[in-house]
mmCIF file as gemmi writes it, N, C-alpha and C atoms, coordinates in Angstrom:
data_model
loop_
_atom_site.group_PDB
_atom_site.id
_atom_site.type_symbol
_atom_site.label_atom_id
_atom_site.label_alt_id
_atom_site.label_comp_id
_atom_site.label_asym_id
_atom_site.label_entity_id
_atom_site.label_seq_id
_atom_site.pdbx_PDB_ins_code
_atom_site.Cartn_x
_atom_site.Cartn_y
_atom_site.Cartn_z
_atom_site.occupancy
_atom_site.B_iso_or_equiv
_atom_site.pdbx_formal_charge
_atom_site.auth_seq_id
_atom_site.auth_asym_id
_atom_site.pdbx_PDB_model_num
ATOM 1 N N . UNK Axp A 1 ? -20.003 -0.475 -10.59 1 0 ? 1 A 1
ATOM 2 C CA . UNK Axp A 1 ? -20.161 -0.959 -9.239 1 0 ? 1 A 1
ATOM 3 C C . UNK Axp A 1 ? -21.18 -0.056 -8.542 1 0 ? 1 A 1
ATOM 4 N N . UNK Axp A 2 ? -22.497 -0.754 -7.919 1 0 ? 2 A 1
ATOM 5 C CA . UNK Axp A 2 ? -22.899 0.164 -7.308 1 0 ? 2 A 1
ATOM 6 C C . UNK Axp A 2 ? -22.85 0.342 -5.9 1 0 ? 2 A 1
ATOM 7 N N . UNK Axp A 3 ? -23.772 1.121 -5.187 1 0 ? 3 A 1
ATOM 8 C CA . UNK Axp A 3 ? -23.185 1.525 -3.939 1 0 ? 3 A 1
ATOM 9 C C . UNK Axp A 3 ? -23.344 0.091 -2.794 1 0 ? 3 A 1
ATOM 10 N N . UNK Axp A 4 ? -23.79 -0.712 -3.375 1 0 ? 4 A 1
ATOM 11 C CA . UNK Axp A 4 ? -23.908 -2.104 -2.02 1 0 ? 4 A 1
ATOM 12 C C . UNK Axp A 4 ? -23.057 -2.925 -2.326 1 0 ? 4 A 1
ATOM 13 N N . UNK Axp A 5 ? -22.687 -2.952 -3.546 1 0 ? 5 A 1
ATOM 14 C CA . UNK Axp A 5 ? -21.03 -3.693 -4.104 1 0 ? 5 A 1
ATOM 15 C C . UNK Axp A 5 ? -19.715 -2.933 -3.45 1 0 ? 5 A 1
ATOM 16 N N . UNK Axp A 6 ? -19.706 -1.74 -3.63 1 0 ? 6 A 1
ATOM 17 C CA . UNK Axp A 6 ? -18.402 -0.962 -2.888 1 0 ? 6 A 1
ATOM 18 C C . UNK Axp A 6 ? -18.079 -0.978 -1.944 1 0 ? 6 A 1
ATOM 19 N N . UNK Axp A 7 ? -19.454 -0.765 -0.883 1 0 ? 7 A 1
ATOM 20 C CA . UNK Axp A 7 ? -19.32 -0.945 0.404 1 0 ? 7 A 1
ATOM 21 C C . UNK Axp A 7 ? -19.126 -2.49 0.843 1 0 ? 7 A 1
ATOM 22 N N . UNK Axp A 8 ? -19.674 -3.64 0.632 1 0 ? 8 A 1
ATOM 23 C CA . UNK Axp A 8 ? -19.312 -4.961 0.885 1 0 ? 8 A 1
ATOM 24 C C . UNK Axp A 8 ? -17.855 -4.913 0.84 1 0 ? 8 A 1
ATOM 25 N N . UNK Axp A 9 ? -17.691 -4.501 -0.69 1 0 ? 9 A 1
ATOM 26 C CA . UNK Axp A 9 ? -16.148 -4.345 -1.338 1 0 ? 9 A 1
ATOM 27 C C . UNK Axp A 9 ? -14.815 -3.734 -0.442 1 0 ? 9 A 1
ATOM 28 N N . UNK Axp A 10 ? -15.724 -2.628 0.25 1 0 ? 10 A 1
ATOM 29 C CA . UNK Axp A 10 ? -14.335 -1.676 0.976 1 0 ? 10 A 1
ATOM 30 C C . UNK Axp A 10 ? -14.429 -2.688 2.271 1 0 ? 10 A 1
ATOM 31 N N . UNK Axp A 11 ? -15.719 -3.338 2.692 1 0 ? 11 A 1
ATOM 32 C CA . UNK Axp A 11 ? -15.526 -3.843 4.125 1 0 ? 11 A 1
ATOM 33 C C . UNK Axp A 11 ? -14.111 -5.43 4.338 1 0 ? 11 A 1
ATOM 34 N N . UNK Axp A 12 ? -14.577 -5.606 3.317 1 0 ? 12 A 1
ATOM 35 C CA . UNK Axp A 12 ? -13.655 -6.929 2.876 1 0 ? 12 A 1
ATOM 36 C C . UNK Axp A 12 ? -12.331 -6.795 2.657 1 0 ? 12 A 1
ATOM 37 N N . UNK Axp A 13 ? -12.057 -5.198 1.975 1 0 ? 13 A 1
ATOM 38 C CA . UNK Axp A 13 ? -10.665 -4.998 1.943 1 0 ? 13 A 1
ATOM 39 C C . UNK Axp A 13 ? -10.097 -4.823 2.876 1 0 ? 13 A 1
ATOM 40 N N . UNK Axp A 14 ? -10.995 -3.705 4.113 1 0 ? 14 A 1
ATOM 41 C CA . UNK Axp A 14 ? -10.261 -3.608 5.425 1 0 ? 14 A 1
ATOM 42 C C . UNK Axp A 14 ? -9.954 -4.673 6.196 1 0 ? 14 A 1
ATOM 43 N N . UNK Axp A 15 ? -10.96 -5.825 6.217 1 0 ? 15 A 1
ATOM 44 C CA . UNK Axp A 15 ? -10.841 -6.905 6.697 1 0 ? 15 A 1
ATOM 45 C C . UNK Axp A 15 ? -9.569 -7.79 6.178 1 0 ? 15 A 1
ATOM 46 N N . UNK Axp A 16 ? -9.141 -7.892 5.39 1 0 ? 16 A 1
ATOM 47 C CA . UNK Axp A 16 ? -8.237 -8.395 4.61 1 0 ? 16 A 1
ATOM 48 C C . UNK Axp A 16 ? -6.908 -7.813 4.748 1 0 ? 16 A 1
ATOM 49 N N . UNK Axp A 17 ? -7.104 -6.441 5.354 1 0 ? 17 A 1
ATOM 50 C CA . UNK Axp A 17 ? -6.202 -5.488 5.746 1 0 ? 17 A 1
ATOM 51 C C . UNK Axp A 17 ? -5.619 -5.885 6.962 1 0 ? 17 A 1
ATOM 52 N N . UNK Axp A 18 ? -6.385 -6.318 8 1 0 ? 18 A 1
ATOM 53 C CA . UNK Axp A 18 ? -6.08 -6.239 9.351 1 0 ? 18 A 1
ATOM 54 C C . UNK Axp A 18 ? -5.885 -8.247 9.621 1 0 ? 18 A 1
ATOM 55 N N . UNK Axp A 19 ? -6.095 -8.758 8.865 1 0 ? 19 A 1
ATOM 56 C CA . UNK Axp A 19 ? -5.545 -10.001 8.271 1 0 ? 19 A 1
ATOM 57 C C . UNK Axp A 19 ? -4.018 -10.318 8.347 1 0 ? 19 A 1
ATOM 58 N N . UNK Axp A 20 ? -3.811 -9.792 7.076 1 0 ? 20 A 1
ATOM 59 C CA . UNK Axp A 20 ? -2.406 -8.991 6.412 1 0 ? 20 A 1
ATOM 60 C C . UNK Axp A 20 ? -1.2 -8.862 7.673 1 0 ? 20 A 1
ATOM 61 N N . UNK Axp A 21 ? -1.854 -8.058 8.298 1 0 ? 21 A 1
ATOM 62 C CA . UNK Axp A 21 ? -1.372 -7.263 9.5 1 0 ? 21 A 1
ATOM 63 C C . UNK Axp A 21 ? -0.627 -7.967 10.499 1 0 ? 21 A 1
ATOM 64 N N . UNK Axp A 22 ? -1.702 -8.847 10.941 1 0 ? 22 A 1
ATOM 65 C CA . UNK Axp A 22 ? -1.788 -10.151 11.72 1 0 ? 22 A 1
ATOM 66 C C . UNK Axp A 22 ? -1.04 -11.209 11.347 1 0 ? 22 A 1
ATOM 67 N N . UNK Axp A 23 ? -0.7 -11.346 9.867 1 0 ? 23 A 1
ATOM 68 C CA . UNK Axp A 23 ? 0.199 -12.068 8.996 1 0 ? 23 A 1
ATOM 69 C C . UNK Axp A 23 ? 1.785 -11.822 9.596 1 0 ? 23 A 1
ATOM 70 N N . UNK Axp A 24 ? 1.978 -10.348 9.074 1 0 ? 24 A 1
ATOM 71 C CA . UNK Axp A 24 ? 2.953 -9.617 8.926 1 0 ? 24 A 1
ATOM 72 C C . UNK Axp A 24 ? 3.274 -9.526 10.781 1 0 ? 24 A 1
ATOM 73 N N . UNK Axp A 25 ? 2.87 -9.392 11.95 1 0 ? 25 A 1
ATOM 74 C CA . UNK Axp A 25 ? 3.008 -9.385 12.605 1 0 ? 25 A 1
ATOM 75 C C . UNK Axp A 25 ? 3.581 -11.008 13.439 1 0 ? 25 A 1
ATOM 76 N N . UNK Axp A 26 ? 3.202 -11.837 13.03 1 0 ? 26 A 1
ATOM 77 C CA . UNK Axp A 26 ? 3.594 -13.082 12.948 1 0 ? 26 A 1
ATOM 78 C C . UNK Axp A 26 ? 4.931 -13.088 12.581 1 0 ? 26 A 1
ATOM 79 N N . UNK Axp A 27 ? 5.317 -12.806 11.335 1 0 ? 27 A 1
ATOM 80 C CA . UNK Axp A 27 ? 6.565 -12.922 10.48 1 0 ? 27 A 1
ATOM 81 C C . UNK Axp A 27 ? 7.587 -12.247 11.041 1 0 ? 27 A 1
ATOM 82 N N . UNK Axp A 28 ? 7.236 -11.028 11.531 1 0 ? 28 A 1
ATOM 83 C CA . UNK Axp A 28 ? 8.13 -10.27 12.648 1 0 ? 28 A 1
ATOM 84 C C . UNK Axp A 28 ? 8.383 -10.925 13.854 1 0 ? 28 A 1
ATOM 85 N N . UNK Axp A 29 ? 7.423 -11.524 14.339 1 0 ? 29 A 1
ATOM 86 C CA . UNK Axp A 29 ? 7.806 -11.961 15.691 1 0 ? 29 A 1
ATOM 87 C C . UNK Axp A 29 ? 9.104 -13.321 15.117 1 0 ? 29 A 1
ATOM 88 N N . UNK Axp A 30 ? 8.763 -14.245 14.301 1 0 ? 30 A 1
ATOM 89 C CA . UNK Axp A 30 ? 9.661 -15.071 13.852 1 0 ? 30 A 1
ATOM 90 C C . UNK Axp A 30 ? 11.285 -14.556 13.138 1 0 ? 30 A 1
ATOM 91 N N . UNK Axp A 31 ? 10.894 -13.565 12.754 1 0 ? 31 A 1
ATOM 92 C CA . UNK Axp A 31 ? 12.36 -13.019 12.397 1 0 ? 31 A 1
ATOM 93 C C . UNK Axp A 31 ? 13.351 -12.996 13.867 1 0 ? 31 A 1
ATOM 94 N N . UNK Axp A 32 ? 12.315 -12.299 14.875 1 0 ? 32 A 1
ATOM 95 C CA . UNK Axp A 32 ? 13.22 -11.943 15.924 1 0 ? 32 A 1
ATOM 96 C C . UNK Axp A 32 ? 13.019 -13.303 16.867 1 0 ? 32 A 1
ATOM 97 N N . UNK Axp A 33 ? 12.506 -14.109 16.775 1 0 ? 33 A 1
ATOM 98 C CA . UNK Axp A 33 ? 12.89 -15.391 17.609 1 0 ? 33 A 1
ATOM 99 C C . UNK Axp A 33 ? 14.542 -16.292 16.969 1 0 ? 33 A 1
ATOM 100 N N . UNK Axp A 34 ? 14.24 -16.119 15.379 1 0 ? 34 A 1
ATOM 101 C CA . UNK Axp A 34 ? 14.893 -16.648 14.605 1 0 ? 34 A 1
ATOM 102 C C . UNK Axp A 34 ? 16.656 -16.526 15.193 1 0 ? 34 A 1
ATOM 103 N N . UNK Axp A 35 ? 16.006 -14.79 15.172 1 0 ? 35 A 1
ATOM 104 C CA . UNK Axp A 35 ? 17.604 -13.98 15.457 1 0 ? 35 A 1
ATOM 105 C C . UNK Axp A 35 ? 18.271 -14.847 16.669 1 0 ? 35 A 1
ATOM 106 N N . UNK Axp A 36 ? 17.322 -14.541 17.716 1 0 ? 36 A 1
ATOM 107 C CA . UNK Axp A 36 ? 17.947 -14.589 19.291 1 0 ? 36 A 1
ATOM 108 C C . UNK Axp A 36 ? 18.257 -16.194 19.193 1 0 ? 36 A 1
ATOM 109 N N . UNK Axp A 37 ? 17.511 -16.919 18.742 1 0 ? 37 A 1
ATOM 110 C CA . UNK Axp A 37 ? 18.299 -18.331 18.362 1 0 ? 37 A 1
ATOM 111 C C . UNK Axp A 37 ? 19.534 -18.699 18.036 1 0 ? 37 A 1
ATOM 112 N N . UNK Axp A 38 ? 19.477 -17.808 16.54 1 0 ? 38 A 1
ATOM 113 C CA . UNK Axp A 38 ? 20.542 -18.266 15.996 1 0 ? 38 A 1
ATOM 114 C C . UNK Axp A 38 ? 21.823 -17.736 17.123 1 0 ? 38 A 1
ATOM 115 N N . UNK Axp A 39 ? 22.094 -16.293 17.552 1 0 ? 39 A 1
ATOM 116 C CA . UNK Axp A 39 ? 22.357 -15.675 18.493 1 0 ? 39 A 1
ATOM 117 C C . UNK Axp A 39 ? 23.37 -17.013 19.678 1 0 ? 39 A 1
ATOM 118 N N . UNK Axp A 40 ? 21.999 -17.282 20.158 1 0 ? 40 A 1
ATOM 119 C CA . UNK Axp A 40 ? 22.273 -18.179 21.192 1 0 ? 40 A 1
ATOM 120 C C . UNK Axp A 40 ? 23.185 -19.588 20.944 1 0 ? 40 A 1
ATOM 121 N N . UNK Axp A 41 ? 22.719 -19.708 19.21 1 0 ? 41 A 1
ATOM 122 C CA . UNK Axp A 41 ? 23.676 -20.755 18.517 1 0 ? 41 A 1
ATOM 123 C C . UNK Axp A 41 ? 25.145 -20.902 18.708 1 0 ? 41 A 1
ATOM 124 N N . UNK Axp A 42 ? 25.053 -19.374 18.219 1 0 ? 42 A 1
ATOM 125 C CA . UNK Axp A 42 ? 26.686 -18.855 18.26 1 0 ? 42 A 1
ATOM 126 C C . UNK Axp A 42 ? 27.293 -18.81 19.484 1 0 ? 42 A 1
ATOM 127 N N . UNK Axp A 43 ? 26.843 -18.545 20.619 1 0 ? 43 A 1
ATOM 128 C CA . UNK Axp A 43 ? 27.438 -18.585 21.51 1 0 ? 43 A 1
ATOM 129 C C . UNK Axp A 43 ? 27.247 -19.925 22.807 1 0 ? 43 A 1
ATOM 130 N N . UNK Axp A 44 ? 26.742 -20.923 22.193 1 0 ? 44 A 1
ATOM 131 C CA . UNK Axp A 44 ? 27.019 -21.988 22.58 1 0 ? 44 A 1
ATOM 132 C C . UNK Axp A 44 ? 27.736 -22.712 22.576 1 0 ? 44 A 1
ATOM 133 N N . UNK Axp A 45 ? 28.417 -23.447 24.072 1 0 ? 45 A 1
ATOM 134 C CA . UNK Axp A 45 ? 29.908 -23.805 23.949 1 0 ? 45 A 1
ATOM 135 C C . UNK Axp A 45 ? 29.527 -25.094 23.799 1 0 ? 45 A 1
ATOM 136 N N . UNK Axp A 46 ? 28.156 -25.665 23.856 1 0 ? 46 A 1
ATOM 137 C CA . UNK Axp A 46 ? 28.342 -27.19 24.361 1 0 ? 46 A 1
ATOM 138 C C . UNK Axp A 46 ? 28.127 -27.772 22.917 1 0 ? 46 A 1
ATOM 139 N N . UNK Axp A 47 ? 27.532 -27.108 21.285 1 0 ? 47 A 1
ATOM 140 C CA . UNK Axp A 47 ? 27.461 -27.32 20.449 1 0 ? 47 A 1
ATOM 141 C C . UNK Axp A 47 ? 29.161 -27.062 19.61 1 0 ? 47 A 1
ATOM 142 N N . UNK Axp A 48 ? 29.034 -28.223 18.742 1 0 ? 48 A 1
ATOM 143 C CA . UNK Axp A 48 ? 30.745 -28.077 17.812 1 0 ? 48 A 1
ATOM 144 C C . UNK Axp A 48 ? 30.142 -28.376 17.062 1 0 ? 48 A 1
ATOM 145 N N . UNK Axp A 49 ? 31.206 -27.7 15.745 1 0 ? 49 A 1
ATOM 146 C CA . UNK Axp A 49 ? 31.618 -28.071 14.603 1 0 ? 49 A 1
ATOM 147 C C . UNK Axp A 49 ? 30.513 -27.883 13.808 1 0 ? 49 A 1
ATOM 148 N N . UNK Axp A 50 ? 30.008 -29.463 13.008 1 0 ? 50 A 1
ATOM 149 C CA . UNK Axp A 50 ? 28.948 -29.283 12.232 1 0 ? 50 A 1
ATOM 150 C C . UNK Axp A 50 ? 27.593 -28.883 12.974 1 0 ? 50 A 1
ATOM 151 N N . UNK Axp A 51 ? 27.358 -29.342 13.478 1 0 ? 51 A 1
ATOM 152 C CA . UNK Axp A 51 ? 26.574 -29.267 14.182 1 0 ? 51 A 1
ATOM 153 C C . UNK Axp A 51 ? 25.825 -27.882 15.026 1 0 ? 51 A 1
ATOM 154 N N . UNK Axp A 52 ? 26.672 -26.893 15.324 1 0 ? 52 A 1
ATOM 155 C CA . UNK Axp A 52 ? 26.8 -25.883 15.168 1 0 ? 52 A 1
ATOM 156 C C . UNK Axp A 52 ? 26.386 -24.829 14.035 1 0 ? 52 A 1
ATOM 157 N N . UNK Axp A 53 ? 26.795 -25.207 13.148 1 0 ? 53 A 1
ATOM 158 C CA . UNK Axp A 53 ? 27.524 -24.942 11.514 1 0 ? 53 A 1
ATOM 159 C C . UNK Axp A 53 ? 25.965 -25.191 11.007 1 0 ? 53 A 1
ATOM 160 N N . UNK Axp A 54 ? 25.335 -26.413 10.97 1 0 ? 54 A 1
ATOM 161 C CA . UNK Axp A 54 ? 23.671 -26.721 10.908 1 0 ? 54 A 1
ATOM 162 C C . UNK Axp A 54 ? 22.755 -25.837 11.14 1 0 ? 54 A 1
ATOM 163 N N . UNK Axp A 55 ? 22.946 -25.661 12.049 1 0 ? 55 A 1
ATOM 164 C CA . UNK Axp A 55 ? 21.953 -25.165 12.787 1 0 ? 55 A 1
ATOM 165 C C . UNK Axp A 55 ? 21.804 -23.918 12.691 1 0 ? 55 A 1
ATOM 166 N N . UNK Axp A 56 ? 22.995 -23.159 12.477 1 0 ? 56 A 1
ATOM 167 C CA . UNK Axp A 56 ? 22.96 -21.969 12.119 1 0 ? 56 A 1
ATOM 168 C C . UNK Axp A 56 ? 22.111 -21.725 10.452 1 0 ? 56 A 1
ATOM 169 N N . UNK Axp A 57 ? 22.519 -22.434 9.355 1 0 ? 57 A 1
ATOM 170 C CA . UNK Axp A 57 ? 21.955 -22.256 8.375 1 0 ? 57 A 1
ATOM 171 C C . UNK Axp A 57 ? 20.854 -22.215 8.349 1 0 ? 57 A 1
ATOM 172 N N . UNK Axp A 58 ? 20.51 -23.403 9.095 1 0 ? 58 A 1
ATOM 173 C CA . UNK Axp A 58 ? 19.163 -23.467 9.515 1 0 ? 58 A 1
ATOM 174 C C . UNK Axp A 58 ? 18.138 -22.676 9.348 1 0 ? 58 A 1
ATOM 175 N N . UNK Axp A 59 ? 18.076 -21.629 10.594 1 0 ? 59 A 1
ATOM 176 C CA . UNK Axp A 59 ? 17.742 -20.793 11.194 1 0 ? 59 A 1
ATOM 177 C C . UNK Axp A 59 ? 17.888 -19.676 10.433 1 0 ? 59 A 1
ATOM 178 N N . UNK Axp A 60 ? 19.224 -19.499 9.585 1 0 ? 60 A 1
ATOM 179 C CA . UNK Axp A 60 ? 19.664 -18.534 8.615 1 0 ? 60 A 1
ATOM 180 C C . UNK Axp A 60 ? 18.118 -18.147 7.338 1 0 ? 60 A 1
ATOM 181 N N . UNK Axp A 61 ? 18.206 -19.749 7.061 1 0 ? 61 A 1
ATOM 182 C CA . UNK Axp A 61 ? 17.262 -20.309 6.323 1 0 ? 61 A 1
ATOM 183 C C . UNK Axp A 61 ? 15.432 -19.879 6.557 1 0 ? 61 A 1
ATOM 184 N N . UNK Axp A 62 ? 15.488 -20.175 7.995 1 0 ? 62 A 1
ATOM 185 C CA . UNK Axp A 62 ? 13.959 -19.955 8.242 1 0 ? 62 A 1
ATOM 186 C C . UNK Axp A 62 ? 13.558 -18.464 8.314 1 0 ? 62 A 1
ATOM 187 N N . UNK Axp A 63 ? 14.649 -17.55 8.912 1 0 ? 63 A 1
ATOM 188 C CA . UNK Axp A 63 ? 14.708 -16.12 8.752 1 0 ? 63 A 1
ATOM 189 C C . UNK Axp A 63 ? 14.245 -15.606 7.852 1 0 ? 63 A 1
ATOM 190 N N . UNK Axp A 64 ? 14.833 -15.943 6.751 1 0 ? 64 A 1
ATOM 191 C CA . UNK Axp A 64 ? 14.911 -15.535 5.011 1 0 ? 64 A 1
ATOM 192 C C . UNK Axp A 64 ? 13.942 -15.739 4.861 1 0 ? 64 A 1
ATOM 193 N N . UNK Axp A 65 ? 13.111 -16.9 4.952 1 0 ? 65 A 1
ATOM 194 C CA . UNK Axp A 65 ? 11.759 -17.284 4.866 1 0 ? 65 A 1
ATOM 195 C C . UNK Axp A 65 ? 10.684 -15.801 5.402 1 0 ? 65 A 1
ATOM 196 N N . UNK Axp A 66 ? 10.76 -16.085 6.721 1 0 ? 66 A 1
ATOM 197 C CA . UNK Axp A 66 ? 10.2 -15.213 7.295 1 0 ? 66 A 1
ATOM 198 C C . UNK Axp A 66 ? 10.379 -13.456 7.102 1 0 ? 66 A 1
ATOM 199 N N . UNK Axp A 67 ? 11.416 -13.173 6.331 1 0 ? 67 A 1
ATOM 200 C CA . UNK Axp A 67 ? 11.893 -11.792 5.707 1 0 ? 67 A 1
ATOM 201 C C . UNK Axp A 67 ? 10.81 -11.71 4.119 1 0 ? 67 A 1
ATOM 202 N N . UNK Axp A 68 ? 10.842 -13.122 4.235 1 0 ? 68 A 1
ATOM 203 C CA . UNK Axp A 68 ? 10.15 -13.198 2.475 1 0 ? 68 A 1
ATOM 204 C C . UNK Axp A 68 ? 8.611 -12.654 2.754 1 0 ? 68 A 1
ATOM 205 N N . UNK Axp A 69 ? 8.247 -13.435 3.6 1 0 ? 69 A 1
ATOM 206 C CA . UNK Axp A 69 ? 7.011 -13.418 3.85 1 0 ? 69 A 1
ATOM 207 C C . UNK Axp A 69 ? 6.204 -12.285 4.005 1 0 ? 69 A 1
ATOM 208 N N . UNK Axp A 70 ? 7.107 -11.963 5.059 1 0 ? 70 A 1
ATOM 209 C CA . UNK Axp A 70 ? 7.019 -10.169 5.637 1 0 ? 70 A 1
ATOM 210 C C . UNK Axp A 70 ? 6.438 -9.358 4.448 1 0 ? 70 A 1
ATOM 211 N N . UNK Axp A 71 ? 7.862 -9.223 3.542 1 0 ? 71 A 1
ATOM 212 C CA . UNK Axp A 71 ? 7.574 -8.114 2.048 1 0 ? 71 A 1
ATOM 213 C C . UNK Axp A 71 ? 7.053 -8.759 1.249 1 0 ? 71 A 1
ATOM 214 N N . UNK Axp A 72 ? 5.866 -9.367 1.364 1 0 ? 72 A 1
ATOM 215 C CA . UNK Axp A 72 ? 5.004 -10.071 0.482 1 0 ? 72 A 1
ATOM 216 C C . UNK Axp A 72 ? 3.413 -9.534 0.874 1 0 ? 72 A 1
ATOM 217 N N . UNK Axp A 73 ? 3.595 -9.519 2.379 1 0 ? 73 A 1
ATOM 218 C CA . UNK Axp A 73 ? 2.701 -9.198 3.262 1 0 ? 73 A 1
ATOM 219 C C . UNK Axp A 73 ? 1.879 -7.712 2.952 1 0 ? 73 A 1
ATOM 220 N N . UNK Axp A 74 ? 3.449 -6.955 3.173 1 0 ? 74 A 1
ATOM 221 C CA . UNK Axp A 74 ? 3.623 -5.52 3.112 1 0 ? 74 A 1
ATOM 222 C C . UNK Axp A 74 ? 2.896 -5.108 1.942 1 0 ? 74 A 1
ATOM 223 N N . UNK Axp A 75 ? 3.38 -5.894 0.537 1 0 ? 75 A 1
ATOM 224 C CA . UNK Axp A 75 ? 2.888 -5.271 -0.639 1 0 ? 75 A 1
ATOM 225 C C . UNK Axp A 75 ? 1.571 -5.431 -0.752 1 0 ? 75 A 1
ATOM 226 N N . UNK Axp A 76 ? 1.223 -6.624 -0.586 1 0 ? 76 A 1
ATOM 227 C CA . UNK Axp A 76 ? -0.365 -6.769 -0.256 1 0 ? 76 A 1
ATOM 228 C C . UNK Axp A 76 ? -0.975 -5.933 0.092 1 0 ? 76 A 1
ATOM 229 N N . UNK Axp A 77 ? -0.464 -5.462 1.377 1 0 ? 77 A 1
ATOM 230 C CA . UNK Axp A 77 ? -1.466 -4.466 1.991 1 0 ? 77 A 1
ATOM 231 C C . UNK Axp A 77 ? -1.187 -2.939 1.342 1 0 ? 77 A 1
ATOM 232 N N . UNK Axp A 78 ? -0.166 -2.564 0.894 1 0 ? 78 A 1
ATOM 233 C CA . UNK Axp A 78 ? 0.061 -1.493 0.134 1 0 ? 78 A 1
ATOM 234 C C . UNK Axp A 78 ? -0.936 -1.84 -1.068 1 0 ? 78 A 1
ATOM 235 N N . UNK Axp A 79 ? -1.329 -2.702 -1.404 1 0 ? 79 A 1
ATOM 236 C CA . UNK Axp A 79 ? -2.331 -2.579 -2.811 1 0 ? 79 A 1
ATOM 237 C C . UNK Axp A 79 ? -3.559 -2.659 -1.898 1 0 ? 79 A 1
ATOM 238 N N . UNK Axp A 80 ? -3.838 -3.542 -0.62 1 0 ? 80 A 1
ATOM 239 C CA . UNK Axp A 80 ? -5.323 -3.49 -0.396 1 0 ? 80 A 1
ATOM 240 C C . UNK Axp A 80 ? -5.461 -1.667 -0.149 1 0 ? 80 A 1
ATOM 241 N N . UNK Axp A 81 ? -4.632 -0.753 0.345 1 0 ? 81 A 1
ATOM 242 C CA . UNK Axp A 81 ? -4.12 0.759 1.096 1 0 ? 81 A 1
ATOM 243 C C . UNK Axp A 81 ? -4.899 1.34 -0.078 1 0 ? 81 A 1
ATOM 244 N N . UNK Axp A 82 ? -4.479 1.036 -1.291 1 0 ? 82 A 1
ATOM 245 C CA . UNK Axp A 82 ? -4.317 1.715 -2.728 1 0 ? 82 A 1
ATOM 246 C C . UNK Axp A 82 ? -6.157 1.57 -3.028 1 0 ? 82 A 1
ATOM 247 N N . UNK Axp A 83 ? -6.585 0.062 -3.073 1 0 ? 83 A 1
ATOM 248 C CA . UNK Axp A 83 ? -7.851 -0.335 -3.114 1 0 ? 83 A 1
ATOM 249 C C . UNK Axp A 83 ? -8.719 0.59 -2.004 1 0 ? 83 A 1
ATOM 250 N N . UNK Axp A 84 ? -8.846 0.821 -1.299 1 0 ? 84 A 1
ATOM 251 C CA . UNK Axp A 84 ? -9.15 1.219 -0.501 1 0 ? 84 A 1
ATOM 252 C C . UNK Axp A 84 ? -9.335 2.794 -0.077 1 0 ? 84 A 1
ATOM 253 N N . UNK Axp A 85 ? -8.05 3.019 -1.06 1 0 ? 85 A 1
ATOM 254 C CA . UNK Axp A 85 ? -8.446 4.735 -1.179 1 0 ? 85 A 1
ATOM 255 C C . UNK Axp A 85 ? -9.427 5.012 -2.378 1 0 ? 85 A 1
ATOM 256 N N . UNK Axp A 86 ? -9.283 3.765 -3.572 1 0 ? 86 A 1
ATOM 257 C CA . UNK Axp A 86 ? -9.968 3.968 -4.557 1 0 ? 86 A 1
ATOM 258 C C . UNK Axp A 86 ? -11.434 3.928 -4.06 1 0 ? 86 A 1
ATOM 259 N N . UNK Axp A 87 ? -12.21 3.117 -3.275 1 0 ? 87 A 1
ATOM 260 C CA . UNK Axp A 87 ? -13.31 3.135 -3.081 1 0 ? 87 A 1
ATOM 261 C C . UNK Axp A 87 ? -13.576 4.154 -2.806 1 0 ? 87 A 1
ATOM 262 N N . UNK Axp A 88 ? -13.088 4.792 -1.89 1 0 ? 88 A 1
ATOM 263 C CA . UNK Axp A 88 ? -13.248 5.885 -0.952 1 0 ? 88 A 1
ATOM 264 C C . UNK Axp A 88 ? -13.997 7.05 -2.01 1 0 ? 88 A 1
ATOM 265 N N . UNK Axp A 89 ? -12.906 7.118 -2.779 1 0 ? 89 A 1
ATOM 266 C CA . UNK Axp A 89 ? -13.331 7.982 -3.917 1 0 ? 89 A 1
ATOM 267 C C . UNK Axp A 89 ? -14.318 8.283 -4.65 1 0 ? 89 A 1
ATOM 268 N N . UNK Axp A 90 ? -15.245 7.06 -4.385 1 0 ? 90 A 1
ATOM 269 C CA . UNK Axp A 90 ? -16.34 6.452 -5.072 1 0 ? 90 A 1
ATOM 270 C C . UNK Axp A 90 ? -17.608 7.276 -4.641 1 0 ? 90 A 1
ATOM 271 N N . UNK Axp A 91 ? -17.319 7.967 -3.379 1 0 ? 91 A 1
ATOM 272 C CA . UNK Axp A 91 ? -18.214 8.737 -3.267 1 0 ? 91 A 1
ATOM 273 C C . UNK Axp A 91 ? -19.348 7.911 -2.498 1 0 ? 91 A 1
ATOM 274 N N . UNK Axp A 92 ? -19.08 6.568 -2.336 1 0 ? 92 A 1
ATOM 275 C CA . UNK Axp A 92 ? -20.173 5.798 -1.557 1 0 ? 92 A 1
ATOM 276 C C . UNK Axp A 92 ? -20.14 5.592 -0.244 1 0 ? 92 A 1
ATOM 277 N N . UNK Axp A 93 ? -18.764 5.559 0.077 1 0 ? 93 A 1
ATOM 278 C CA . UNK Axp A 93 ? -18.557 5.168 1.086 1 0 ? 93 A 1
ATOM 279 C C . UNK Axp A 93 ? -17.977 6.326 2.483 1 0 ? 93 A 1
C-alpha cells in the first residue's frame, strides 16, 4: 500500500467510524424509547389482558432488536479502532 492508498484508506475508515457512531447512537436512543414505552405499557390501566400482554412483547421484541444492533455496531467500530491504529503505524499518515 502506498502512501495515497493509506491515507484515502485511513480517511474512509474514520468516516465510517463516525457513521458507526451515528448508527449506534440511533440504537441507543431506541432502546430507551423502547424502555419508557414498554414502561408506560405496564402501567396502563385503560389497556387489559391480551392486549396489554402484546404489546409488551412487542416492544420486548423491538428492544432486542435494537440491543442487537447496538453490539454489532460497537464491534464494527472496534475493528474500524483496530484498522485505524494499523494505518497509523504505517508511518504515512
Amino acid at each position: 500500500m502506498d502512501k495515497k492508498e493509506a491515507v484515502a484508506t485511513y480517511i474512509a475508515a474514520q468516516e465510517l467510524r463516525r457513521l458507526y457512531n451515528a448508527y449506534r447512537a440511533t440504537s441507543k436512543a431506541n432502546i430507551w424509547i423502547m424502555r419508557n414505552i414498554r414502561h408506560n405499557v405496564i402501567h396502563n390501566t385503560f389497556m387489559e389482558g391480551d392486549k396489554k400482554t402484546d404489546a409488551f412483547i412487542q416492544l420486548q421484541q423491538k428492544e432486542a432488536l435494537s440491543m442487537e444492533t447496538d453490539l454489532v455496531f460497537k464491534k464494527r467500530i472496534s475493528q474500524l479502532e483496530k484498522r485505524i491504529k494499523e494505518l497509523k503505524s504505517l508511518d504515512f499518515i
